[in-house]
Short mmCIF file of N, CA, C and O in Angstrom, two decimals:
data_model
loop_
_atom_site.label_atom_id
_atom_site.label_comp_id
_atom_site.label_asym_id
_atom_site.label_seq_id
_atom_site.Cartn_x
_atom_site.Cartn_y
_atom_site.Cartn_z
N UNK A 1 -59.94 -14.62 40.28
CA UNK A 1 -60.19 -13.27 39.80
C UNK A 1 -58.92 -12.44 39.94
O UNK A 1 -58.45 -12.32 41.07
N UNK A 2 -58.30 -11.84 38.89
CA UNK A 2 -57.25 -10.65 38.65
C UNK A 2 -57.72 -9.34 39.44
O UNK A 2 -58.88 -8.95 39.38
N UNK A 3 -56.91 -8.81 40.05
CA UNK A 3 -57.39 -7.82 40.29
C UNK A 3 -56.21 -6.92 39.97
O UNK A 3 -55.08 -7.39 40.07
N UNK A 4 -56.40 -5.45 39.52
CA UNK A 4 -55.22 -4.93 39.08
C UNK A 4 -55.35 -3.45 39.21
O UNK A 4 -56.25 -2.98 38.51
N UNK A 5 -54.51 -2.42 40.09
CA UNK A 5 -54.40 -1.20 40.29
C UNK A 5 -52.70 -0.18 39.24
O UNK A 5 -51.49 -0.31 39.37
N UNK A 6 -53.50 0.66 38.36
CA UNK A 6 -52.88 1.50 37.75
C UNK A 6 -52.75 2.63 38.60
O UNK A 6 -53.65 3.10 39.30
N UNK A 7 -51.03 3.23 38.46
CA UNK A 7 -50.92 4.37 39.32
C UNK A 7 -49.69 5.13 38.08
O UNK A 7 -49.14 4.85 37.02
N UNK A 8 -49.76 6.26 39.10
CA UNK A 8 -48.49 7.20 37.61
C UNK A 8 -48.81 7.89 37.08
O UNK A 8 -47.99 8.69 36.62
N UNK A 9 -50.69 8.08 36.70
CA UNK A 9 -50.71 8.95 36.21
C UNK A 9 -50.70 10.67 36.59
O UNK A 9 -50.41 10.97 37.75
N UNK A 10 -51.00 11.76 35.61
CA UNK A 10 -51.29 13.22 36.44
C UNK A 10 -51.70 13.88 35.15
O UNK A 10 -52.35 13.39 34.22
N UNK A 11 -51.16 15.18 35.28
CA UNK A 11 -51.13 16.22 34.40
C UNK A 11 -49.56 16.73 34.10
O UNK A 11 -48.78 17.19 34.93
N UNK A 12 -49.34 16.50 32.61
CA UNK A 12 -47.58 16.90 32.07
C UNK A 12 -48.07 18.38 30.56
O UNK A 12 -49.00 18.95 30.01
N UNK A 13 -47.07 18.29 30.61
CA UNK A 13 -46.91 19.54 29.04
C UNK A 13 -46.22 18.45 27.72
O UNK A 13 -45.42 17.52 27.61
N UNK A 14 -47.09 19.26 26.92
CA UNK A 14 -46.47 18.26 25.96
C UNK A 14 -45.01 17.99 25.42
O UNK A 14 -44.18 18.90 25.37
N UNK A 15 -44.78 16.97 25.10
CA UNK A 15 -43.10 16.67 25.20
C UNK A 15 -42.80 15.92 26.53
O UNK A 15 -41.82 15.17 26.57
N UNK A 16 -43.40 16.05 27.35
CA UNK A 16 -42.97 15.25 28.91
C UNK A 16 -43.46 13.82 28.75
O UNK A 16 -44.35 13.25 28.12
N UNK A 17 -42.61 13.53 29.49
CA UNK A 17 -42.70 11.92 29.99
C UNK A 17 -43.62 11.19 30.78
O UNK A 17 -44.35 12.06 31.26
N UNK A 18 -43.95 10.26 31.13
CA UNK A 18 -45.08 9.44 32.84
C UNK A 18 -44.23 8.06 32.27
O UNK A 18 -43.75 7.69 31.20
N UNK A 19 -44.37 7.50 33.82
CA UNK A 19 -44.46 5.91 33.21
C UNK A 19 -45.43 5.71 34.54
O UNK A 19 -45.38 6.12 35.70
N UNK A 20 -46.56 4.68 33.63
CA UNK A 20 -48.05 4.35 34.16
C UNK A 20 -47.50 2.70 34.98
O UNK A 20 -46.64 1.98 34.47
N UNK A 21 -48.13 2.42 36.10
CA UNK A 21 -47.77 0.65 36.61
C UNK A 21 -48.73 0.18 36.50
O UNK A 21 -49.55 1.08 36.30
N UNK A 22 -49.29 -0.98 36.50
CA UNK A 22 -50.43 -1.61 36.66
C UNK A 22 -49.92 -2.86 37.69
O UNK A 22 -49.52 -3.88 37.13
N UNK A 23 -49.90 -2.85 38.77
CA UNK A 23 -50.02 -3.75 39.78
C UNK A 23 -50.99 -4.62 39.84
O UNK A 23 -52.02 -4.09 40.25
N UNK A 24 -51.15 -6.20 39.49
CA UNK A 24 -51.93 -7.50 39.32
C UNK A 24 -51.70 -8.06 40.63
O UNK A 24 -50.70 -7.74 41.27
N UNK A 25 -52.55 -8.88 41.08
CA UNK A 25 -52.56 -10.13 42.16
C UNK A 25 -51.84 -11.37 41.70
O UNK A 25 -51.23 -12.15 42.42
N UNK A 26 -52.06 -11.45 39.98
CA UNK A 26 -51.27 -12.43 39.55
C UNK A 26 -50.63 -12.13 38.46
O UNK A 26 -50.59 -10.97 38.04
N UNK A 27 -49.99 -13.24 37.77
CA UNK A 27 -49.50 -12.74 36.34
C UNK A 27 -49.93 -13.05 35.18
O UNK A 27 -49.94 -14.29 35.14
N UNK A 28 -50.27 -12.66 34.26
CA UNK A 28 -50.96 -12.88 33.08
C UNK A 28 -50.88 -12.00 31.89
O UNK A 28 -50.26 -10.97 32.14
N UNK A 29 -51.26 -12.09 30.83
CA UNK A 29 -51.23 -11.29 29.68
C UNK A 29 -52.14 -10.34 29.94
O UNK A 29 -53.25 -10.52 30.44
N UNK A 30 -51.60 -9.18 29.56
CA UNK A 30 -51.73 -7.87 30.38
C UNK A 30 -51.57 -6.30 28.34
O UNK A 30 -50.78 -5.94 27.46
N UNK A 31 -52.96 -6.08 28.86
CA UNK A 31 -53.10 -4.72 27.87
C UNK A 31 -53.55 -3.24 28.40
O UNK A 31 -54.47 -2.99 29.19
N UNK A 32 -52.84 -2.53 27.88
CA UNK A 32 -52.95 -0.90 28.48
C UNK A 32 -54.16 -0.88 27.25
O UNK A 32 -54.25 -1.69 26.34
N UNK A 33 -54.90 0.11 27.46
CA UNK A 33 -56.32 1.02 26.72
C UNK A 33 -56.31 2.64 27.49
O UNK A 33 -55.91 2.96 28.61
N UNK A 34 -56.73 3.20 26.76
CA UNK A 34 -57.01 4.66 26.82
C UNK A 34 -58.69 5.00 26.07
O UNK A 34 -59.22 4.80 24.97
N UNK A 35 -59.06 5.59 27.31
CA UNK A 35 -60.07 5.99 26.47
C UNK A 35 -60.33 7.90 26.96
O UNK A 35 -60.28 8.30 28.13
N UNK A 36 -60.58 8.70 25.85
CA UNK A 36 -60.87 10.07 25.84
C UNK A 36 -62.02 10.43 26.64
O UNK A 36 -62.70 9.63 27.29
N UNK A 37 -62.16 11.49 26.58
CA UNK A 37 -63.97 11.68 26.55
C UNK A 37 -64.86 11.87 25.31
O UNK A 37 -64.78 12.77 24.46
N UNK A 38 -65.57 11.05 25.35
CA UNK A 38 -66.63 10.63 24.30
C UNK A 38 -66.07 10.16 22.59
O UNK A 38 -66.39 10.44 21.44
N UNK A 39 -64.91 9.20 23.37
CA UNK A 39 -64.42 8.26 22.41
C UNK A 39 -64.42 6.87 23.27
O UNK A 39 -64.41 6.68 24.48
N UNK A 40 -64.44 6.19 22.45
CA UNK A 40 -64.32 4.64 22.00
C UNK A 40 -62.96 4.10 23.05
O UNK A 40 -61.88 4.68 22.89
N UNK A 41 -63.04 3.19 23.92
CA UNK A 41 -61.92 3.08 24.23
C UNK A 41 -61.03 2.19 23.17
O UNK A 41 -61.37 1.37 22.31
N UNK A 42 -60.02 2.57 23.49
CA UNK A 42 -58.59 2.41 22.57
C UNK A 42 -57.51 1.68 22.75
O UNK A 42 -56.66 2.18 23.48
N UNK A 43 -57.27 0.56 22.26
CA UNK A 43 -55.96 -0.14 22.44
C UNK A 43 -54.42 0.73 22.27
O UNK A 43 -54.29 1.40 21.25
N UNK A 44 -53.37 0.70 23.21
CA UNK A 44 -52.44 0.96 23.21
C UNK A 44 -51.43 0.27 23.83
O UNK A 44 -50.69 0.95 24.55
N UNK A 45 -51.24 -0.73 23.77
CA UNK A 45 -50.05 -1.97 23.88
C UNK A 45 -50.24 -2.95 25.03
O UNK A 45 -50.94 -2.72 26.02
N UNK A 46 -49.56 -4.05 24.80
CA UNK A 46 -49.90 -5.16 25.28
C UNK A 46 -48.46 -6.47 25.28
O UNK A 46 -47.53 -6.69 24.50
N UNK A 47 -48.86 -7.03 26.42
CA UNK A 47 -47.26 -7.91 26.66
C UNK A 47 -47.76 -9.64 27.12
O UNK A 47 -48.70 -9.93 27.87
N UNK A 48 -47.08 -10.34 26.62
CA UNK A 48 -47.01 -11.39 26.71
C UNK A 48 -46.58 -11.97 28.45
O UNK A 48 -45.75 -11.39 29.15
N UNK A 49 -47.36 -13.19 28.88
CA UNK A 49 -46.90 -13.69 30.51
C UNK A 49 -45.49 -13.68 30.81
O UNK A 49 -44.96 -13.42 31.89
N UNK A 50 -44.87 -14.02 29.56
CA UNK A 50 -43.12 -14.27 30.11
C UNK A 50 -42.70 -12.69 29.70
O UNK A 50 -41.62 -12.48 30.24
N UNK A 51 -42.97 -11.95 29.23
CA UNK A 51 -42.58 -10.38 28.67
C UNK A 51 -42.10 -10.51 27.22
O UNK A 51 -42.11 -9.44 26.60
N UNK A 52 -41.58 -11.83 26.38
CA UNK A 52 -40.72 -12.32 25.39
C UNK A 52 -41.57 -11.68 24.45
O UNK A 52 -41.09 -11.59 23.32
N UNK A 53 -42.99 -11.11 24.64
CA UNK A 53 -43.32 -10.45 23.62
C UNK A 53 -44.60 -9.05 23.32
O UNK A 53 -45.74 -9.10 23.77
N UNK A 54 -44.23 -8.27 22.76
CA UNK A 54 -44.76 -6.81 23.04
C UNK A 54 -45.79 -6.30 22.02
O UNK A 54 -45.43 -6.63 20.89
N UNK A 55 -46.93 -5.62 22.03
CA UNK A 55 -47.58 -5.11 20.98
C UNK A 55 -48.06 -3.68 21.01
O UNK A 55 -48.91 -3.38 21.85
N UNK A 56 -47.60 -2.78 20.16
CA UNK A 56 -47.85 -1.44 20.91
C UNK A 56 -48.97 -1.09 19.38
O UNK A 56 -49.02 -1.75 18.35
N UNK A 57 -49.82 0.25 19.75
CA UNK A 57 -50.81 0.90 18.43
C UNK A 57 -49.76 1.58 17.87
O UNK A 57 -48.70 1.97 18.34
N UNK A 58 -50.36 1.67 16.53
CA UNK A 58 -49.38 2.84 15.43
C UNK A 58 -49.25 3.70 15.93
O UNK A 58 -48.20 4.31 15.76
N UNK A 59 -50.44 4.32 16.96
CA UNK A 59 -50.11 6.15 17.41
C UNK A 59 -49.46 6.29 17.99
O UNK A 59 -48.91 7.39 17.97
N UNK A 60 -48.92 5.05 19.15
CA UNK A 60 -47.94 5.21 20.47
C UNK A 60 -46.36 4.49 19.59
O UNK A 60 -45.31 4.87 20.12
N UNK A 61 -46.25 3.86 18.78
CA UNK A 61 -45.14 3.27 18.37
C UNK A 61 -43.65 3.83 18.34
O UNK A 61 -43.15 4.28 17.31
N UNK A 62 -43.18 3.78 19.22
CA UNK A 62 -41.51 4.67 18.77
C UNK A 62 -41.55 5.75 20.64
O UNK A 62 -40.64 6.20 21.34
N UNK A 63 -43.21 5.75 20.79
CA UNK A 63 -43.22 6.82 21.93
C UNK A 63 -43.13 6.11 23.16
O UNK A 63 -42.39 6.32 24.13
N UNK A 64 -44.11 5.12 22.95
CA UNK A 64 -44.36 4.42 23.98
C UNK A 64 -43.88 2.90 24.65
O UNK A 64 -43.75 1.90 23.94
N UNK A 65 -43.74 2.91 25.57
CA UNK A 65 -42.89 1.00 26.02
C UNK A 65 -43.78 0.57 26.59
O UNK A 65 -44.38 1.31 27.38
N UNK A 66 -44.32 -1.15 26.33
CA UNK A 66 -44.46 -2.06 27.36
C UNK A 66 -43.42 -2.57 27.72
O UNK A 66 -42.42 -2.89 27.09
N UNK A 67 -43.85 -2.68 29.56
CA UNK A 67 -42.65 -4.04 29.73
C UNK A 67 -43.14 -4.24 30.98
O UNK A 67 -44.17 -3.63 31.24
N UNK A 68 -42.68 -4.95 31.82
CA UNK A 68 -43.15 -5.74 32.70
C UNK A 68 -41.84 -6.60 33.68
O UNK A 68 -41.11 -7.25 32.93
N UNK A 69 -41.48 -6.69 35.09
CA UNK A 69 -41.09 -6.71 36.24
C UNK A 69 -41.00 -8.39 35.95
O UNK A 69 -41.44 -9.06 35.02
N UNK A 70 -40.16 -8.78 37.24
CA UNK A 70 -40.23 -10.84 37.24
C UNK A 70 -41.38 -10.75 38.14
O UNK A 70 -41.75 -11.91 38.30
N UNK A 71 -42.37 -9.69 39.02
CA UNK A 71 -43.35 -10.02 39.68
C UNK A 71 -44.62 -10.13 38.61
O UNK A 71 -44.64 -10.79 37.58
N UNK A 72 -45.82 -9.17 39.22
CA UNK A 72 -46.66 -9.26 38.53
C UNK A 72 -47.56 -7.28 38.04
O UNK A 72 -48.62 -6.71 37.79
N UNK A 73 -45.78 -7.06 38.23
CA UNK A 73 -46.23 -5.19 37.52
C UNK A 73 -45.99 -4.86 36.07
O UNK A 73 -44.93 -5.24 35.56
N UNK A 74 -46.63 -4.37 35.56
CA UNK A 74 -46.48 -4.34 33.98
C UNK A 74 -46.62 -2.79 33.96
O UNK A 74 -47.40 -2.31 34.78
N UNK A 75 -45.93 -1.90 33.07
CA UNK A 75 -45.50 -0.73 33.05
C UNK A 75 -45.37 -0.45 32.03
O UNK A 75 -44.83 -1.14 31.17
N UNK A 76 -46.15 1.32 31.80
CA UNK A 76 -46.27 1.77 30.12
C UNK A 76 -45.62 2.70 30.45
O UNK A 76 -45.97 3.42 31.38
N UNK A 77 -44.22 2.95 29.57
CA UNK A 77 -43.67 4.34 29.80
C UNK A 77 -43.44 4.74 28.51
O UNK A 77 -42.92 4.13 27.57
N UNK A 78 -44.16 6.51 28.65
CA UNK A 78 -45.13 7.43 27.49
C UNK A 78 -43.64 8.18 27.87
O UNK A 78 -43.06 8.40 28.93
N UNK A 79 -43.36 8.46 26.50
CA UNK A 79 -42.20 9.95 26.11
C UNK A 79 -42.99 10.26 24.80
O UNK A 79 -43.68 9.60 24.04
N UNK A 80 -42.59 11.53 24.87
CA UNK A 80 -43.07 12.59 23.95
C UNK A 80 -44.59 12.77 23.94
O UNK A 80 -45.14 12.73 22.84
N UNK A 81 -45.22 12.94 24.87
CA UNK A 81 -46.93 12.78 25.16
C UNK A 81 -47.16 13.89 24.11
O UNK A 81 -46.26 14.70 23.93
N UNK A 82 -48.11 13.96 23.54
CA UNK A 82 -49.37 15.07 23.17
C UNK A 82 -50.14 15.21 23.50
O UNK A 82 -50.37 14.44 24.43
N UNK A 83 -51.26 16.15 23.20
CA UNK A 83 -52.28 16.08 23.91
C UNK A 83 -53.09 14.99 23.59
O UNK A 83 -53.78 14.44 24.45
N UNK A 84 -53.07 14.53 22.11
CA UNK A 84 -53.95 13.58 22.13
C UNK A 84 -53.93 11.91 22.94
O UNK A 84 -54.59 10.90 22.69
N UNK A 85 -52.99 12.16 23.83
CA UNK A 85 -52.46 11.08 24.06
C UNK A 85 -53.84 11.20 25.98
O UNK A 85 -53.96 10.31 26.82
N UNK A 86 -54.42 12.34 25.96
CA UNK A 86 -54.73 12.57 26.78
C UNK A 86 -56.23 11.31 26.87
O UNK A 86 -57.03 11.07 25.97
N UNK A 87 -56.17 10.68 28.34
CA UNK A 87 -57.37 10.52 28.82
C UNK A 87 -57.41 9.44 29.42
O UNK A 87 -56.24 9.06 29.42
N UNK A 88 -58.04 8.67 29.95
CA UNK A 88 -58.37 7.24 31.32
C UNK A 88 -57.28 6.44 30.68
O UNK A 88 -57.43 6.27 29.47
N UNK A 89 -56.19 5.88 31.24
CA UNK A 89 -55.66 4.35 31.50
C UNK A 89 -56.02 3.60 32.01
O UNK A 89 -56.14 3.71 33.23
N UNK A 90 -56.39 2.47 31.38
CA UNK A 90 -56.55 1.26 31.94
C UNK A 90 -55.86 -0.10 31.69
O UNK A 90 -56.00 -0.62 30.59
N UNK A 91 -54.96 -0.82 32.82
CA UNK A 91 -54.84 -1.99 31.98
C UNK A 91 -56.08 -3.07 32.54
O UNK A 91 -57.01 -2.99 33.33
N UNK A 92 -55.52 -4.11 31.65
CA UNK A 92 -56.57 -4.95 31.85
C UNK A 92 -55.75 -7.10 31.22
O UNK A 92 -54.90 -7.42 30.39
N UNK A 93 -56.54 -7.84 32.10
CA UNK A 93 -55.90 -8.78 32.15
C UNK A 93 -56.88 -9.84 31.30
O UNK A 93 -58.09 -10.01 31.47
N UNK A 94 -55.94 -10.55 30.29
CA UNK A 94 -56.77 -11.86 29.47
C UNK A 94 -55.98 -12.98 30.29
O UNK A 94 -54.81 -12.96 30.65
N UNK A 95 -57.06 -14.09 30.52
CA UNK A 95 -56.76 -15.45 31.19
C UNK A 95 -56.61 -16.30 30.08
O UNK A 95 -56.29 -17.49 30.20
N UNK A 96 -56.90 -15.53 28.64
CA UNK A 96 -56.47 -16.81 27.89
C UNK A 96 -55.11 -16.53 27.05
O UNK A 96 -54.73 -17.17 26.07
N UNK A 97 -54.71 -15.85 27.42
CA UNK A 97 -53.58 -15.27 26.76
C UNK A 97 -53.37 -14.57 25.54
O UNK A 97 -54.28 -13.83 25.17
N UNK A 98 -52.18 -14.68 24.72
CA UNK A 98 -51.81 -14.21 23.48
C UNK A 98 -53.08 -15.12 22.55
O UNK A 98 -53.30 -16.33 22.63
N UNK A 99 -53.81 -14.04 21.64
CA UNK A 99 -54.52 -14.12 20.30
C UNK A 99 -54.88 -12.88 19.79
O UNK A 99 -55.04 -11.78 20.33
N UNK A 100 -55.01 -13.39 18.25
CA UNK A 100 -55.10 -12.33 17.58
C UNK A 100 -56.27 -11.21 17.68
O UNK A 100 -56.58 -10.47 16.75
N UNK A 101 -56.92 -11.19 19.07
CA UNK A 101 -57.72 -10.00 19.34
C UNK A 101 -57.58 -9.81 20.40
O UNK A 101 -58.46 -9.85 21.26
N UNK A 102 -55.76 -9.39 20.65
CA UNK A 102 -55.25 -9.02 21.63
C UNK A 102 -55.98 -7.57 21.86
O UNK A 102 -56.48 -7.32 22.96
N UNK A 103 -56.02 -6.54 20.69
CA UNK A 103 -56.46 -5.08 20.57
C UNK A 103 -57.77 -5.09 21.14
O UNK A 103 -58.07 -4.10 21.81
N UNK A 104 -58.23 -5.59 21.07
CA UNK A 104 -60.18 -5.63 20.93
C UNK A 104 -60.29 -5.95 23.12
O UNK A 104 -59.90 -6.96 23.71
N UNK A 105 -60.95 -4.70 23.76
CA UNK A 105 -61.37 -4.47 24.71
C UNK A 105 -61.68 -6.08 25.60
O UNK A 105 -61.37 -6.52 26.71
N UNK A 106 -62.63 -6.73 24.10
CA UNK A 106 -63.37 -7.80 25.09
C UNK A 106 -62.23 -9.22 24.69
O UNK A 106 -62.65 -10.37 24.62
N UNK A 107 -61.17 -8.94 24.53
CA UNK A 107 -59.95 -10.12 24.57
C UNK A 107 -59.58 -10.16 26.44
O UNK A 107 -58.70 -10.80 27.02
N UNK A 108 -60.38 -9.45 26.88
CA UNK A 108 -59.75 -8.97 28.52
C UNK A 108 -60.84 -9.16 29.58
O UNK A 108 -61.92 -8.56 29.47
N UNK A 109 -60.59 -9.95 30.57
CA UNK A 109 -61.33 -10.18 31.63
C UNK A 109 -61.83 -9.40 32.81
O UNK A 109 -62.90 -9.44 33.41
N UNK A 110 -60.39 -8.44 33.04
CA UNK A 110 -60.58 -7.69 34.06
C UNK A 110 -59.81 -6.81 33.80
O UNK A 110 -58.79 -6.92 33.12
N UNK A 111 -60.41 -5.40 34.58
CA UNK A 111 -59.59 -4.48 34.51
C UNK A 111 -59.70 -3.78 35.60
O UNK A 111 -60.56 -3.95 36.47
N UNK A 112 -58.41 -2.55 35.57
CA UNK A 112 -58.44 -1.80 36.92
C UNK A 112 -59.19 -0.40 36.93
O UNK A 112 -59.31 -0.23 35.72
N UNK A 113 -59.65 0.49 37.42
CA UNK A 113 -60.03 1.26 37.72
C UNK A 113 -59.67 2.52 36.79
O UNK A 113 -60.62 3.24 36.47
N UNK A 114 -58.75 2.76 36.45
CA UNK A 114 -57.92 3.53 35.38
C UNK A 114 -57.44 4.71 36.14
O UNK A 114 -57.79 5.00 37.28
N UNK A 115 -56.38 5.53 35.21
CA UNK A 115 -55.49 6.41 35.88
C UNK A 115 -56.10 7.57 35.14
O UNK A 115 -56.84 7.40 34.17
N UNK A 116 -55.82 8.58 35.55
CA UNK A 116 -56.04 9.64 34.50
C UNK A 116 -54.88 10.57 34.28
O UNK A 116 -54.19 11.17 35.10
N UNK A 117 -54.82 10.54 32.51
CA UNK A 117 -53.50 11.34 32.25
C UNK A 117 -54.06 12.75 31.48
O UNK A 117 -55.18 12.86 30.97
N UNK A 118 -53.17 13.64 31.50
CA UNK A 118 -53.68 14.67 30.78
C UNK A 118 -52.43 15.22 30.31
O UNK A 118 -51.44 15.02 31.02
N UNK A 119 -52.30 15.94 29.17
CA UNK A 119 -51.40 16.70 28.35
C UNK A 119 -51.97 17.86 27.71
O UNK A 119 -52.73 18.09 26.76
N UNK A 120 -51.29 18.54 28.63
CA UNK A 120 -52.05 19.80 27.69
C UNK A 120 -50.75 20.96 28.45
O UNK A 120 -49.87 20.57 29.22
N UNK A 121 -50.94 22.31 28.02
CA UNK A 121 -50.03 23.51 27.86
C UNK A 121 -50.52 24.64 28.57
O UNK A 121 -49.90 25.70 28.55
#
């Protein structure tokens, strides 16, 4: 069993920066999600076991980085937040690795507890 703690998050103004960690017990293919209040949770990027490969959503693209440590910390760092960027982080770990429903919630076995970010003015 994965077990995995997200930290980093808070409250910024828009235009500010966070970078979110997700600390694992082990290493594995590893996806950040966001979910609002009383939305759908949401894919927002995702990294391959060796790091050699990255998948971020259209909304975060250009804003946002995966990447990931030689241990087992994987790290989303958000520039230029908005507000809509606001609400629960979570990553979360697949044991079967890279496939094409990397995006999709139930590609993921476990997840951590989530962080909470907020952007607002």
């Amino acid at each position: 069993q994965v077990q995995l703690q997200e930290s980093g998050g808070g409250w910024v103004q828009p235009g500010d920066s966070l970078r979110l960690s997700c600390a694992a017990s082990e290493r594995s293919f590893v996806g950040w999600f966001r979910q609002a209040p009383g939305k759908e949770r949401e894919f927002v990027a995702a990294i391959t076991f060796k790091g050699a490969n990255k998948y971020h959503a259209s909304s975060v693209r250009g804003r946002f980085t995966i990447s990931r440590d030689t241990g087992n910390t994987v790290y989303l760092r958000m520039n230029n937040l908005k507000p809509e960027d606001t609400g629960v982080y979570y990553c979360a770990a697949s044991t079967i690795g890279y496939a094409v429903t990397y995006s999709s919630p139930t590609h993921y076995d476990y997840w951590g507890q989530g962080t909470q970010v907020t952007v607002s003015s």
